[in-house]
Structure formats: structure tokens, C-alpha cells
Coordinates of C-alpha atoms and ligand atoms in Angstrom, one line a residue:
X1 CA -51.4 -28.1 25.5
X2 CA -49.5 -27.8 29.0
X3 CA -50.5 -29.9 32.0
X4 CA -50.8 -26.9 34.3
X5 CA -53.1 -25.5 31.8
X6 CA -55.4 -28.6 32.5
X7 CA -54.9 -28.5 35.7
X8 CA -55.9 -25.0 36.6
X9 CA -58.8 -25.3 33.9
X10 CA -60.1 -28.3 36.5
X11 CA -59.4 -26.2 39.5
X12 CA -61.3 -23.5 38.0
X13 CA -64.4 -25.5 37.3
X14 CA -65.0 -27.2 41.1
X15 CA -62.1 -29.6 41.7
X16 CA -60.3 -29.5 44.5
X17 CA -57.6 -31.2 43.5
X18 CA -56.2 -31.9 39.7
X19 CA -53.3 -34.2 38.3
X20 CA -52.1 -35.9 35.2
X21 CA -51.0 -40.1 35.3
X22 CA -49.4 -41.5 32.0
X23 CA -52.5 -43.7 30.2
X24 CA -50.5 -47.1 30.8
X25 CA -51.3 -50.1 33.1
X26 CA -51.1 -49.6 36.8
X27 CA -48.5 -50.6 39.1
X28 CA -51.9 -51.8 41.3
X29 CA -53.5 -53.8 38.3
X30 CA -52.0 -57.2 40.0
X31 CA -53.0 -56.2 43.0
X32 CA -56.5 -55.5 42.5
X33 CA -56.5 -59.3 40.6
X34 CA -54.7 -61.0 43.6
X35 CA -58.2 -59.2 45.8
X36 CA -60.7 -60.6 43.3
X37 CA -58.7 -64.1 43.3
X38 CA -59.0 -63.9 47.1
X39 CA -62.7 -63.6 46.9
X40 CA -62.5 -60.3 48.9
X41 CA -64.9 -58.6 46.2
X42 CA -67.9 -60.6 47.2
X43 CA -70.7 -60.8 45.4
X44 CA -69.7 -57.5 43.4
X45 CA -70.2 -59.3 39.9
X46 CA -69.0 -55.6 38.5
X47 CA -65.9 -55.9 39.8
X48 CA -65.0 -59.9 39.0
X49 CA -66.8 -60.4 35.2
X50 CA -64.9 -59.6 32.7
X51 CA -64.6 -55.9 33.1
X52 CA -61.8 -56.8 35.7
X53 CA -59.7 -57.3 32.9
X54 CA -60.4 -54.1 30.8
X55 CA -59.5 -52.3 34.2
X56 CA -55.9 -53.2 33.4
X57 CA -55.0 -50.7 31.0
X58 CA -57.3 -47.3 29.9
X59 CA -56.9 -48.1 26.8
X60 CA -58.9 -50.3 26.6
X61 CA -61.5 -47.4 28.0
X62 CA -60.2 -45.2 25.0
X63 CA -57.6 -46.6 22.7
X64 CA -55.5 -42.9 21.8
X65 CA -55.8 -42.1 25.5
X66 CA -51.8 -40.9 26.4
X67 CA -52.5 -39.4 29.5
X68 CA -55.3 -39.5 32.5
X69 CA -56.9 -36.0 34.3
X70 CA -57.5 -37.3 37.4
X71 CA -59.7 -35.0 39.8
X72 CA -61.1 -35.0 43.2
X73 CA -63.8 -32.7 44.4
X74 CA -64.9 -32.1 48.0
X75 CA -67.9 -33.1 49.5
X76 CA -67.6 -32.6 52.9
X77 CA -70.1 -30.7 55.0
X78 CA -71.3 -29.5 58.4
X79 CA -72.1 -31.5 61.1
X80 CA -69.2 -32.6 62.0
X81 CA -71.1 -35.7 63.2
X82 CA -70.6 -39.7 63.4
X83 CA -72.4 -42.5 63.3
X84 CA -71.8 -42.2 67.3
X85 CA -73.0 -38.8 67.6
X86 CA -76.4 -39.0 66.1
X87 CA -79.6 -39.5 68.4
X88 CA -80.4 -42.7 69.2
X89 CA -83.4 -44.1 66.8
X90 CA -81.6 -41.9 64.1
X91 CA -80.3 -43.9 60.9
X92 CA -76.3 -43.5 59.7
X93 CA -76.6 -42.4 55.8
X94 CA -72.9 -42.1 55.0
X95 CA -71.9 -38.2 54.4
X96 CA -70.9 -38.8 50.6
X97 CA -74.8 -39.4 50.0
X98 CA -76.1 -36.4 52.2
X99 CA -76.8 -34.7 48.9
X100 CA -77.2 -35.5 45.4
X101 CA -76.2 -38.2 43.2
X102 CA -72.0 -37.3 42.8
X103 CA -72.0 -39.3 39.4
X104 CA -74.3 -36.1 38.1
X105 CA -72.1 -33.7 39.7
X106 CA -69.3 -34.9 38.7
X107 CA -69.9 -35.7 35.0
X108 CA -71.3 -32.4 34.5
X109 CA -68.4 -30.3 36.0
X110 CA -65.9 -32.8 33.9
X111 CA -68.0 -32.0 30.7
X112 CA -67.3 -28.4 31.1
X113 CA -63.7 -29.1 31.3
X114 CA -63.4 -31.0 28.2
X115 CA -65.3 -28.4 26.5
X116 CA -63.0 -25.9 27.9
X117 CA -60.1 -27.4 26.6
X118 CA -61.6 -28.2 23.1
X119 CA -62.1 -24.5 23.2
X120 CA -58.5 -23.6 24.1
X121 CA -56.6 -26.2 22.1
X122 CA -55.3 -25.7 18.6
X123 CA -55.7 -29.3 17.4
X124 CA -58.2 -31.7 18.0
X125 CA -58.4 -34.3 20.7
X126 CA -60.2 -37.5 22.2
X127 CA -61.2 -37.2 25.6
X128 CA -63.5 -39.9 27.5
X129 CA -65.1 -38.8 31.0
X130 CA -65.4 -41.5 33.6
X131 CA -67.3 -41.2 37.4
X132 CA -66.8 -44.4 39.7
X133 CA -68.8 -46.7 37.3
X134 CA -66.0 -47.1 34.1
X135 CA -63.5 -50.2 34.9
X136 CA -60.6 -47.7 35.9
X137 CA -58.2 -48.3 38.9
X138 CA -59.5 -44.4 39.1
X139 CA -57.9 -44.9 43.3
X140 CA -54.6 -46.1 41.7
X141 CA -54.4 -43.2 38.7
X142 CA -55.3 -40.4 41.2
X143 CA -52.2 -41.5 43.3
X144 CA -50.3 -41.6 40.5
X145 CA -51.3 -38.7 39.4
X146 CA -50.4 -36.8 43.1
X147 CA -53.4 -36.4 44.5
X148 CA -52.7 -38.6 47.9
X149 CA -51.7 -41.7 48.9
X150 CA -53.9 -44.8 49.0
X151 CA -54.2 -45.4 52.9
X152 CA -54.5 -48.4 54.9
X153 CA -58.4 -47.5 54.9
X154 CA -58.0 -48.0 51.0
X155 CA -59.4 -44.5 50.7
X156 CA -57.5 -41.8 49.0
X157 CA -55.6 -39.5 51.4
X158 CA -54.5 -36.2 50.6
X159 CA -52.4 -34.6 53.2
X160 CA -54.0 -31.4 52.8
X161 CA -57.6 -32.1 52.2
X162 CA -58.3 -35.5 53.9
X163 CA -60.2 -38.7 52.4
X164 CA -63.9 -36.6 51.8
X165 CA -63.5 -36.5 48.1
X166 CA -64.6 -37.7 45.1
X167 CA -63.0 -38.8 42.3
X168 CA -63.1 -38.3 38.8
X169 CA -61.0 -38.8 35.4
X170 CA -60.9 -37.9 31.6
X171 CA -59.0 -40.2 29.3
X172 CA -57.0 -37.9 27.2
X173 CA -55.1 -38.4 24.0
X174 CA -53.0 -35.4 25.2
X175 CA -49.5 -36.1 25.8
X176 CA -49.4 -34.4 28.9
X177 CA -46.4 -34.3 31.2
X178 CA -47.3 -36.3 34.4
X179 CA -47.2 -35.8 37.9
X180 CA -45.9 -38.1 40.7
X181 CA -47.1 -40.2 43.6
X182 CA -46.8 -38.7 47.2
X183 CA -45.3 -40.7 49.9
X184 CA -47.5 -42.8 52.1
X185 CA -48.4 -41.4 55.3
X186 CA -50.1 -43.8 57.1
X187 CA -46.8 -45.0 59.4
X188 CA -47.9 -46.9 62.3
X189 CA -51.2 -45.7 62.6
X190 CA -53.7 -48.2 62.8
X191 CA -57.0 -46.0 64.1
X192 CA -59.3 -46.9 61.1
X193 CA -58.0 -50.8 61.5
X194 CA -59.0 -50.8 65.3
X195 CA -62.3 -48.7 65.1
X196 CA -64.0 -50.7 62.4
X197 CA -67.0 -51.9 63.7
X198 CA -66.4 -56.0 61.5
X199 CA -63.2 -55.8 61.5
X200 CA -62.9 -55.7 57.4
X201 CA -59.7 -54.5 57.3
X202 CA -57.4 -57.4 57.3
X203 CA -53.8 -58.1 56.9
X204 CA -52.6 -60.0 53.6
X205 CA -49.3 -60.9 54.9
X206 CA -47.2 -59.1 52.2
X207 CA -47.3 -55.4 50.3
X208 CA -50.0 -53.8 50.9
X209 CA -49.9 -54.7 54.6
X210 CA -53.6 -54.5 54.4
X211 CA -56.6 -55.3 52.6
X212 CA -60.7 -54.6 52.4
X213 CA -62.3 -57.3 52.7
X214 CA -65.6 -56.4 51.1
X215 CA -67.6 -59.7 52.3
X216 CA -66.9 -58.0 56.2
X217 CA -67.7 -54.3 55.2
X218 CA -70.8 -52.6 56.5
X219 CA -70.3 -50.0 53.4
X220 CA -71.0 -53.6 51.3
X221 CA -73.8 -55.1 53.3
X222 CA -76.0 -52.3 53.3
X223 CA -74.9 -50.6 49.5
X224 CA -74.0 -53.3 47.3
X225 CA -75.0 -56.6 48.7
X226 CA -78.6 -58.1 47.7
X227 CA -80.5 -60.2 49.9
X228 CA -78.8 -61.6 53.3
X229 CA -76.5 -59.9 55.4
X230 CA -74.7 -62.6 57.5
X231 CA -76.1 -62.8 60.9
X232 CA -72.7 -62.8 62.4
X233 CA -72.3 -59.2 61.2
X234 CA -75.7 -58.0 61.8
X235 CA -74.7 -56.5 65.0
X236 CA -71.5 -55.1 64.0
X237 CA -73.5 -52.9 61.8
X238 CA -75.4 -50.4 64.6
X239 CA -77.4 -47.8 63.4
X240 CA -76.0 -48.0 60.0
X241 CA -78.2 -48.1 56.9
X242 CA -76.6 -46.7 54.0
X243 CA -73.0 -47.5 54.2
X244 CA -70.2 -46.6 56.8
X245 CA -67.5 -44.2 57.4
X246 CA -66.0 -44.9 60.4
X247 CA -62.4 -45.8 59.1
X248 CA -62.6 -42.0 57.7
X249 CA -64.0 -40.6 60.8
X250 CA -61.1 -42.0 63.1
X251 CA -58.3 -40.8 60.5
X252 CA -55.9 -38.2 61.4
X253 CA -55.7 -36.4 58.6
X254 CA -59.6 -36.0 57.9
X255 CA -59.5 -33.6 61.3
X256 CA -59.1 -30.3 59.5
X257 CA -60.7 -31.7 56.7
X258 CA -62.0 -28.5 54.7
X259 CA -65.8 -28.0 53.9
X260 CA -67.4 -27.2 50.4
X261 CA -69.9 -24.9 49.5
X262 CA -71.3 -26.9 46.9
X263 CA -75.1 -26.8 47.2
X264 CA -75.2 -30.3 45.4
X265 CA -74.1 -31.8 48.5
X266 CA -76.1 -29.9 51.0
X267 CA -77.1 -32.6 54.1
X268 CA -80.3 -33.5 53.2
X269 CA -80.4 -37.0 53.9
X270 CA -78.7 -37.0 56.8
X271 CA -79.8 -39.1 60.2
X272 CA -83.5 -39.7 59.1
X273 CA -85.9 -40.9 61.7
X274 CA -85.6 -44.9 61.6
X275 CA -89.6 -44.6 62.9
X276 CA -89.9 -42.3 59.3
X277 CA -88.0 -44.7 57.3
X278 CA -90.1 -48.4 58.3
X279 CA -92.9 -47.5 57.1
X280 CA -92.1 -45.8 53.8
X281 CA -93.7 -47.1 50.9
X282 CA -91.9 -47.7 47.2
X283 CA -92.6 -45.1 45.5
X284 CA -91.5 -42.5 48.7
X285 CA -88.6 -44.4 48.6
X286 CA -88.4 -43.9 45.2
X287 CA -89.3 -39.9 45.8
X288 CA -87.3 -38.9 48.7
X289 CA -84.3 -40.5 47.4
X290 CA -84.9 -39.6 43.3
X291 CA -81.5 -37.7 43.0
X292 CA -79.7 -39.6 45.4
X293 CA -77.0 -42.6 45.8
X294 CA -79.3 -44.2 48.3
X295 CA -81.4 -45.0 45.7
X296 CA -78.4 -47.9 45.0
X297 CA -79.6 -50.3 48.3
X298 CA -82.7 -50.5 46.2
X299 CA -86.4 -50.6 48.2
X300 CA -85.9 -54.0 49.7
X301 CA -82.1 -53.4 50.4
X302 CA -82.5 -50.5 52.0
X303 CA -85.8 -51.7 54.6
X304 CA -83.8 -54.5 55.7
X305 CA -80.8 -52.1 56.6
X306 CA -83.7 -50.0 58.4
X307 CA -85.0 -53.3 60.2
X308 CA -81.4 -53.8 61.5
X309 CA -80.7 -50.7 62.6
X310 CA -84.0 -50.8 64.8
X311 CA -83.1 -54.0 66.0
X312 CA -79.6 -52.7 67.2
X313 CA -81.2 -49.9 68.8
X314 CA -83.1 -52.2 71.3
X315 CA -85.7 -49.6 71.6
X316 CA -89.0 -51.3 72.5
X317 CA -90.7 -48.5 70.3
X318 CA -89.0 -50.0 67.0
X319 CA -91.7 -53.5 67.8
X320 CA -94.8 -52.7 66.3
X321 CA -93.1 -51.5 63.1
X322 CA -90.8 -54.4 62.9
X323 CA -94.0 -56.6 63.1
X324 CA -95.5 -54.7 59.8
X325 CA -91.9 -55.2 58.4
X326 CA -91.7 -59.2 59.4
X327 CA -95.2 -59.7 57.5
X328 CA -93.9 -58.5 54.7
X329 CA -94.5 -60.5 51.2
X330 CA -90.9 -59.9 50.7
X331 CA -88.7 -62.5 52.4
X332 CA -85.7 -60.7 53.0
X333 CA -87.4 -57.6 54.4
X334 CA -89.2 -60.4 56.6
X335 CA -86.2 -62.2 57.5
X336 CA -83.9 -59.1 59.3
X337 CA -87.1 -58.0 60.8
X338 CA -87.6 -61.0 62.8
X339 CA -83.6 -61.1 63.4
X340 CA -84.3 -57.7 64.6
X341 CA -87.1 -58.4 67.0
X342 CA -85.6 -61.1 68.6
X343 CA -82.6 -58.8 69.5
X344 CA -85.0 -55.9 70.9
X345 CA -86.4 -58.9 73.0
X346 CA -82.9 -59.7 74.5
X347 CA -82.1 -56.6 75.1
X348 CA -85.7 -56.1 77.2
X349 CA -85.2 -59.2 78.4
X350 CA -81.6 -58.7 79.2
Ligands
LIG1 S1 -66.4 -48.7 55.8 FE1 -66.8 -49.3 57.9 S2 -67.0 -51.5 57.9 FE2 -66.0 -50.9 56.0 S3 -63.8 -51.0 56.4 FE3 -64.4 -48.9 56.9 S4 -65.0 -48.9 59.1 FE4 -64.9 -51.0 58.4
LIG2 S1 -56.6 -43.9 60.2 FE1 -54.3 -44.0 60.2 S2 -53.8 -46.0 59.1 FE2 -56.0 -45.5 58.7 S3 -56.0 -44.4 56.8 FE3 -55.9 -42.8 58.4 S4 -53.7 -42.5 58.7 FE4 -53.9 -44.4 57.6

């Protein structure tokens, strides 16, 4: 089978973009163990237990695997709005969860691909789908396989499309010939470095020039981090509750970024009420967000991100359900909402 064949089959069924990477280790395997080593991971157990070594080499994913499909699809859509933009009282869901779950999306449009090419190809073949979740450098294949360049951000750029994509792969045991990487494009810019809000972007002193440090990242505190979020950030963090995407907001080449007309990823969940989101109990949590990646900040995660945000807003309005949320039985929810009151009372106070 040819690699434009594959290609254009992924094209046709949603992707954006489509490229093949040789099924070998990547040149960023070091790399990503130098970041774990430095403890920039956090407490992302996921990404340090021993799946960090299985992401070394796809093989170990799928042991015939000769070649990688790497795709992206789009998931940008209207407003064109930022976590600055938004009325105040209003919570920041990052745009990639506006709409559904992506892992569903994704996996189903990949599935139709593999079938596809089981349908066009003479001889049989192994093929293993993977969405975020598998241990894959998937950022690190995708460049490979031409799609962009991984920026200074550590999102994946492509010059045409911008960072608002989604990535995908399928393990092949194809020989397929491969594409290759673009250049960098970042140059001098340093827009995403200066606008993030906790400064998590920091320099490591050698190639790459710069690092995420996850333990700084607002995407981290309010996603993937369980219990605490370090009072020394807690400010930093504004009216976000469900990660962050202001080192993709202030890049240059997300300005013409191009929208989809995916229904999937319609904008339902975009800027709820803060007022609407305090007093929701579990299983509306559990309801409103059923089909969606906010569902990842789990119910206690995601009140305490609320509580924050409130308390950043320094809205006297925000006290009386800050009070309900600091007699809660659950001691982190308790814990930001009193950090949160206390701010609203310097900032009345101020
Ligand atoms: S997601 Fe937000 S906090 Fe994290 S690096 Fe980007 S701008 Fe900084
Ligand atoms: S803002 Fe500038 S430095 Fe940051 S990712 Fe975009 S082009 Fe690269």
C-alpha cells in the first residue's frame, strides 16, 4: 500500500492533517526522560511509572508496527474569545473541551480509517489506534511525520493550521514511506513565554531552549493535579477552571487559525456562570459534563478551580457561595474556598 493512499484515506474521513513517521525510537525519547528526571512532570504518576519507558519505542505499543499514521484534526471554533475577553464572573473552560470528549471522536474517525484500509489492501495487516492516553511521544511522531514543528509552547504548530488540533496515530505494520520534519518556526518570538500567567515555561539551559514545567502550569493545577494547588499560584490562575490556553492564544500563527464544522465540538461548555457552577451538586456535575473532558478535574477538582476562580474575581457576590463551599465535608473544596474568601475580603478591603 502507498503512503499517499493513507494519507488521503485519513484526509477523507475528518483529519486535517495526515503523515507517516518510521515506527522506531524518537529522537525526543531522551528528552522527555531528562523532563521526568527534572521532576517537571509533577505528580503525573502516568507519565513517570513505568510506562515512561514503553514510550521509548512503539513497538513496544505493537511489536510488527513499521511505520506510524500520525493525524491531527481541528477543533477550533467560534468565539474567537480569551480567557480575557469573557465577562467577568464567567469561568475559562479551555476551547479543546467546549464540546465532547476528543478521545471518542477521535478513536471513532481512526477506526473507520483502519477499516478502510483493511478494505483496500491486498494482504493483511496489524494496525493499533492510539488517542492521547497510549505511552507514545504522539507530539514527537507527528513532527516527524510533518505535521508542524514542536513550538516553544510545546504545542504542535503547523504553519498552516495553527496549534488547535488534536492528535491522533495508528501503529502500522505497513512499510510505508515516511515523511519529514518541518523546520522550526518559532525564531525569536517569545509571546507565549511572556504572556503565561505562572510563568511555566522555563529555560533549561541547553536544546530545547525551553521547557514546561508542569508543577507551574495552570493547564496542570486545575486538570491533572489532585488536592492542593500551591498558594503561590493560586492567583496566577484568574478565572481559569478547566485548564488554560493562553500560550496558544498569544501565538502568531494561531491568528488565521481555520474553524471546523465538526458538530462534536460545538461550544457547549464554554464560559459557564461561576454563580451556576458553586453550587452544582455531583451528580449535575456528573450530567452536564457526561460526554466531556471536564469530567477529568473530577467533582472535588473541579469545585475547588470554581472557588478560585471566584476568589480572583473579587466580586463580593461570590461570598455567600464561597461560605456553602468552605463548610464543605470535603477538605480541599473547604480549603481554596477559605483562600478564596480571604482574597474577596482584600480586595473589598483594599
Ligand atoms: S497552558 Fe497556561 S499556564 Fe500552562 S504554559 Fe501555557 S500559558 Fe502557561
Ligand atoms: S508564541 Fe511564538 S514562541 Fe510561542 S509557540 Fe508561538 S511562535 Fe513559538
Amino acid at each position: 500500500m502507498r503512503a499517499a493512499f493513507v494519507k488521503q484515506v485519513a484526509r477523507e474521513c475528518g483529519f486535517a492533517l495526515a503523515g507517516i513517521a518510521r515506527a522506531v525510537p524518537a529522537a525526543e525519547a531522551a528528552y522527555f526522560h531528562d523532563w521526568v528526571d527534572a521532576g517537571f512532570a509533577g505528580a503525573m504518576g502516568y507519565l513517570t511509572d513505568h510506562r515512561a519507558g514503553v514510550r521509548d519505542d512503539p513497538r513496544h505499543l505493537l511489536p510488527s508496527a513499521r511505520s506510524v499514521l500520525c493525524v491531527a484534526k481541528l477543533y477550533n471554533t467560534p468565539p474567537a474569545a480569551s480567557a480575557d475577553t469573557i465577562p467577568a464572573g464567567h469561568g475559562w473552560v479551555s476551547r479543546y473541551a467546549w464540546g465532547e470528549d476528543y478521545h471518542e471522536v477521535i478513536r471513532r474517525d481512526l477506526e473507520q480509517v483502519v477499516e478502510r484500509l483493511r478494505a483496500a489492501s491486498p494482504e493483511p495487516f496489524e494496525a493499533r489506534i492510539c488517542v492521547d492516553t497510549a505511552p507514545l511521544l504522539e507530539r514527537a511522531y507527528a513532527q516527524a511525520a510533518g505535521l508542524g514543528w514542536i513550538a516553544k509552547n510545546t504545542c504542535l504548530i503547523n504553519e498552516d493550521i495553527g496549534s488547535w488540533v488534536f492528535l491522533g496515530e495508528v501503529l502500522l505494520s505497513l512499510d510505508l514511506d515516511s515523511d519529514v520534519p518541518p523546520p522550526d518556526r518559532c525564531g525569536t518570538c517569545t509571546r507565549c513565554i511572556d504572556a503565561c500567567p505562572t510563568q511555566a515555561i522555563v529555560p533549561t539551559g541547553r536544546v530545547p531552549e525551553w521547557a514546561l514545567d508542569a508543577r507551574r502550569c495552570i493547564s496542570y493545577f486545575t486538570i491533572e493535579l489532585r488536592g492542593n494547588i500551591p498558594d503561590e499560584h493560586r492567583g496566577g490562575m484568574g478565572n481559569h477552571i478547566f485548564g488554560c490556553d493562553v500560550c496558544q492564544d498569544v501565538c502568531p500563527w494561531n491568528r488565521r487559525a481555520p474553524v471546523t464544522a465538526d458538530a462534536a465540538f460545538a461550544p457547549t461548555h464554554f464560559a459557564p456562570p461561576l454563580e451556576e457552577l458553586g453550587v452544582l451538586p455531583p451528580e449535575e456535575f456528573r450530567a452536564r459534563f457526561r460526554h466531556s473532558p471536564v469530567t477529568r478535574a473530577r467533582y472535588r477538582g473541579f469545585l475547588r478551580n470554581v472557588a478560585i476562580a471566584m476568589g480572583n474575581s473579587g466580586e463580593a457576590r461570590f461570598r455567600e457561595p464561597l461560605e456553602r463551599l468552605a463548610s464543605s465535608d470535603d477538605p480541599v473544596v473547604a480549603r481554596h474556598a477559605h483562600w478564596a474568601l480571604g482574597r474577596i475580603l482584600e480586595e473589598q478591603t483594599a
